[in-house]
XYZ file of C-alpha atoms in Angstrom:
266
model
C 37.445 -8.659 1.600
C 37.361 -6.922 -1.399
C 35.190 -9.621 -3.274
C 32.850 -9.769 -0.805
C 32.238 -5.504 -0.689
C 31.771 -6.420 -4.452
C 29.056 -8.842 -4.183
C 27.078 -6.886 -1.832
C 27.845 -3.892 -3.675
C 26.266 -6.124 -7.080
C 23.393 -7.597 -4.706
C 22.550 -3.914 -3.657
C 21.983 -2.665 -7.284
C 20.448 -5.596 -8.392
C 18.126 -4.718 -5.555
C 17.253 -1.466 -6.366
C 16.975 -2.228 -9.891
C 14.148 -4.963 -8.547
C 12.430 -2.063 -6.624
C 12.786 0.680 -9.808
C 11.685 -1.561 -12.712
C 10.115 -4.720 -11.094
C 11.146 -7.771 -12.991
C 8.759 -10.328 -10.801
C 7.777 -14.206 -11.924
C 4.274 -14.671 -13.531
C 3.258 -16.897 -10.962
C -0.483 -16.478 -11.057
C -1.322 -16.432 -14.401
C -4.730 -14.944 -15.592
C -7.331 -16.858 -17.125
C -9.435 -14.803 -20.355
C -12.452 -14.393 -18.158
C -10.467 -13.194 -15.392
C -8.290 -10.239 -17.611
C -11.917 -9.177 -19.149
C -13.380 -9.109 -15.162
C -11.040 -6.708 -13.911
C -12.263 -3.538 -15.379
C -15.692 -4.160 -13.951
C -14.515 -5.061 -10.555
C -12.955 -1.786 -10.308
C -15.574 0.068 -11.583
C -18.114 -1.464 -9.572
C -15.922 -1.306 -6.282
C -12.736 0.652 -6.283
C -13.394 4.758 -6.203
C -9.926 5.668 -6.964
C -9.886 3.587 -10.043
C -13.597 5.444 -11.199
C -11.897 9.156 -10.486
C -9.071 8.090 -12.947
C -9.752 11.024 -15.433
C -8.391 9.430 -19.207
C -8.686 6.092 -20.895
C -4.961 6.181 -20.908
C -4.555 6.042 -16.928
C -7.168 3.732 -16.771
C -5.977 1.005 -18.995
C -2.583 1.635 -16.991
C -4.549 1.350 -13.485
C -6.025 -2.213 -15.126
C -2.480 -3.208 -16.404
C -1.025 -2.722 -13.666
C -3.533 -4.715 -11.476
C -3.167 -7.277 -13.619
C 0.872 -7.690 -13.300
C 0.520 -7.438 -9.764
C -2.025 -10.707 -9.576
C 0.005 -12.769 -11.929
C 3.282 -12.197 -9.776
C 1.834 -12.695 -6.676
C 0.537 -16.237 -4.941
C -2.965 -15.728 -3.592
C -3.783 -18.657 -0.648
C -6.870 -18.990 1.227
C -5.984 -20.175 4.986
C -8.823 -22.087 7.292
C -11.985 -22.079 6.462
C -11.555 -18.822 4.355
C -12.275 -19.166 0.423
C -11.142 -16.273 -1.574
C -12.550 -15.101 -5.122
C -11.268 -13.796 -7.696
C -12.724 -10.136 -6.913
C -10.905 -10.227 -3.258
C -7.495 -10.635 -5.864
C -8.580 -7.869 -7.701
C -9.285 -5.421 -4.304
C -5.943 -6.568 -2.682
C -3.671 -5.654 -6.140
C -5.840 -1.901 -6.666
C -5.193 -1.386 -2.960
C -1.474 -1.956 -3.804
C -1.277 -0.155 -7.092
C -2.331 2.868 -5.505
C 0.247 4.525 -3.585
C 2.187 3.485 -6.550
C 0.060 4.901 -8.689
C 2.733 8.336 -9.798
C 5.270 5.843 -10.149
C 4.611 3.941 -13.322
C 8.010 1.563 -12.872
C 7.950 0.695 -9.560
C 6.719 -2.811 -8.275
C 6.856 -4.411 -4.424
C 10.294 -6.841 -4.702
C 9.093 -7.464 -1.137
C 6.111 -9.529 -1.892
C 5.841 -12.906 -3.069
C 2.417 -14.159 -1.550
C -0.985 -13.229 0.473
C -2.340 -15.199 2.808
C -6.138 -14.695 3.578
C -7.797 -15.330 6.579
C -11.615 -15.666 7.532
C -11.891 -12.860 9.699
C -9.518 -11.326 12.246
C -6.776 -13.530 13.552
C -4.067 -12.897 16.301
C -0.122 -12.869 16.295
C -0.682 -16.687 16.239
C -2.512 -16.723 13.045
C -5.745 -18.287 14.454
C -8.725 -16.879 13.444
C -11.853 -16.655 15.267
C -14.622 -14.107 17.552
C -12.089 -12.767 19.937
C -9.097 -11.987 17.473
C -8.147 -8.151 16.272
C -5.280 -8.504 13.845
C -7.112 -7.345 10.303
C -3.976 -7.314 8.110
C 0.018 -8.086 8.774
C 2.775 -7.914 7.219
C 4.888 -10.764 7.774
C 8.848 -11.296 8.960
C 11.013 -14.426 9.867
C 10.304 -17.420 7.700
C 6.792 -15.477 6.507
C 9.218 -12.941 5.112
C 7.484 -11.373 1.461
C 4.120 -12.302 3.077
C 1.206 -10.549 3.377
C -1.647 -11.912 6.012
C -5.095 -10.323 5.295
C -8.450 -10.879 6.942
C -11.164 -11.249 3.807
C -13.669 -9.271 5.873
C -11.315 -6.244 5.770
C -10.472 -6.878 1.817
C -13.970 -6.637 0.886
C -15.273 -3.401 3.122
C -11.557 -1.715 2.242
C -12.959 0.847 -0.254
C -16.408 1.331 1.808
C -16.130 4.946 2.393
C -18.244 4.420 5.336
C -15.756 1.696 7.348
C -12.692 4.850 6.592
C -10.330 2.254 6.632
C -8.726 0.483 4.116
C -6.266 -2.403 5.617
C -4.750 -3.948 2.519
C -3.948 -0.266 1.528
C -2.659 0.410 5.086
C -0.419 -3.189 4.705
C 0.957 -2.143 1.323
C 2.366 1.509 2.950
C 3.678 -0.343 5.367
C 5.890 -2.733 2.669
C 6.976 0.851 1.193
C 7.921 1.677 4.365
C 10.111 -1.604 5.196
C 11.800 -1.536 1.194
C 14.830 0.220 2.403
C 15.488 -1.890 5.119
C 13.545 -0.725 7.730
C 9.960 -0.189 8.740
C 10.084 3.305 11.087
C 7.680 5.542 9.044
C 10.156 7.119 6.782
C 9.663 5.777 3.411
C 13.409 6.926 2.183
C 13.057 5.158 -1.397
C 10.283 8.300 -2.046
C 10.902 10.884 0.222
C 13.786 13.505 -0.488
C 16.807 14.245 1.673
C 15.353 17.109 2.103
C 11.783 16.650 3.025
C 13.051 13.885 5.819
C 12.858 16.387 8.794
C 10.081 18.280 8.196
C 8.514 15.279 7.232
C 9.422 13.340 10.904
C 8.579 16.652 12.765
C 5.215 16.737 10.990
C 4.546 12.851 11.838
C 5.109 13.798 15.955
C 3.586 16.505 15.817
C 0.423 14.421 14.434
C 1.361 11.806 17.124
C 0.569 14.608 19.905
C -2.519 16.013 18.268
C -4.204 12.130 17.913
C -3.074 11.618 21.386
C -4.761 14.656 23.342
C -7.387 14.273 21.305
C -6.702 17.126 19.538
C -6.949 15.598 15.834
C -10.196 13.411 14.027
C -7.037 11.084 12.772
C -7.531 7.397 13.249
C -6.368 7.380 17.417
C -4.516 3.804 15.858
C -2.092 6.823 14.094
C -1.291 7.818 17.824
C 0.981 4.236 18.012
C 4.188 4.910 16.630
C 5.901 6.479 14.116
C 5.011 3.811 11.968
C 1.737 3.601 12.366
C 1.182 7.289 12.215
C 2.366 7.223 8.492
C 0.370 4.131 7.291
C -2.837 5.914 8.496
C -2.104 9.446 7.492
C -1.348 7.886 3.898
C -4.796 5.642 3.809
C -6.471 9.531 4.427
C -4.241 10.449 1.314
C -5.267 7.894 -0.762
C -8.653 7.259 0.714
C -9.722 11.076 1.686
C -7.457 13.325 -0.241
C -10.129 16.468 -0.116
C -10.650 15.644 3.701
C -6.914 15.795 4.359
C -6.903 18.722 2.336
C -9.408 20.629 3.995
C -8.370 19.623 7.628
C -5.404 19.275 7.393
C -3.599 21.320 4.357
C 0.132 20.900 5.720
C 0.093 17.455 6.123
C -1.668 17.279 2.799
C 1.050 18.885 0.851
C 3.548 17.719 2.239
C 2.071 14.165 0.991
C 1.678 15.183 -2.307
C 5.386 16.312 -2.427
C 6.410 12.315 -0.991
C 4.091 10.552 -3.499
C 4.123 12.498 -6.501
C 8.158 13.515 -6.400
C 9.594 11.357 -8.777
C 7.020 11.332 -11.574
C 6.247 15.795 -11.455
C 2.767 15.209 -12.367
C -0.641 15.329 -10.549
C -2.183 11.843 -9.543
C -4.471 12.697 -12.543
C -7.312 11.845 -9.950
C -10.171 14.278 -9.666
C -9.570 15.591 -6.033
């Protein structure tokens, strides 16, 4: 008994240690032409990468992007054919709520699948379907399912919805075990009340009506903290100006391990 409470107690650090200083497989590795592409991909498509404020931050930003695509297996499903660019949009939507946290990585992620357009629970694709992004469980376990459509209009300020983004919240969500809108590996102890009275509180509002939040926030618990963060990240001086408790309290979450401002202009 006492060997086993040791290797769990091993596999548990070993975890965290996965989650605090990443430590994934190169298993994409980038080609010359694709390293020098990714700077103009994200200046040509990615707004939170163009309100970065120093060089510094910005090579970091590109860095980053670039560890993400070389640990991660990128598959086109059906009839869909991904490019290099939709790579490049999926790992900046993913390196932004991450973005304060220079040493974190997603141990929870090992490959994306894309599909044509929207899909269903089945994973078929086609007219009818309304599943834009998913992340998977069971045997598609560290698996991310993403329509391309919703890739490549994800940073269109006009669509206001970003779904790899929303996906990627929802893996910080499920990193300590479980996926219920309480992201525990950022939030403090002491922020976890307020913070779940604030998220039903929000429920309420989007379901009377009563808030301009996505009414998809109005789900669950869950879903209400995927789509509050996309305004974060997406619509940080909207959130601000509508809703100022709800935007500080974000900032605390995302920005309490690192002390500094998102170095964003915002």
């Amino acid at each position: 008994m006492a060997i086993l409470v040791f290797i769990l107690f091993i596999g548990g650090i070993i975890y965290l240690l996965r989650i605090s200083r990443g430590g994934s497989k190169m298993v994409n590795p980038l080609t010359p032409v694709e390293e020098k592409s990714i700077q103009q991909i994200l200046e040509e498509e990615v707004p939170f990468f163009k309100q970065l404020r120093s060089g510094e931050h910005r090579q970091l930003y590109i860095d980053r992007v670039a560890d993400f695509i070389e640990s991660v297996r990128f598959t086109s499903a059906g009839n869909a054919k991904h490019v290099f660019a939709d790579e490049v949009l999926v790992a900046a939507s993913a390196m932004i709520p991450l973005y304060a946290f220079p040493e974190w990585t997603y141990p929870n992620i090992r490959e994306i699948i894309f599909y044509e357009g929207h899909f269903d629970e089945q994973f078929e694709s086609g007219k009818n379907k309304s599943i834009m992004g998913m992340v998977g469980d069971g045997y598609l376990n560290d698996t991310m399912l993403l329509s391309l459509d919703a890739v490549r209009t994800g940073f269109d300020r006009k669509e206001g919805s970003n779904t790899a983004l929303h996906e990627f919240i929802h893996l910080i969500d499920k990193a300590d075990g479980s996926v219920d809108g309480i992201p525990e590996y950022f939030i403090p102890k002491h922020l976890i009340q307020p913070w779940m009275n604030m998220i039903r509180q929000m429920i309420i509002e989007i379901r009377t009506r009563e808030s301009d939040i996505n009414p998809y926030g109005g789900s669950s618990d869950i879903e209400c903290f995927a789509v509050v963060s996309e305004y974060f990240f997406e619509k940080p001086e909207l959130l601000r100006q509508d809703h100022p408790e709800v935007y500080t309290l974000m900032n605390r979450i995302f920005k309490h391990y690192s002390g500094k401002d998102l170095n964003v202009k915002i």
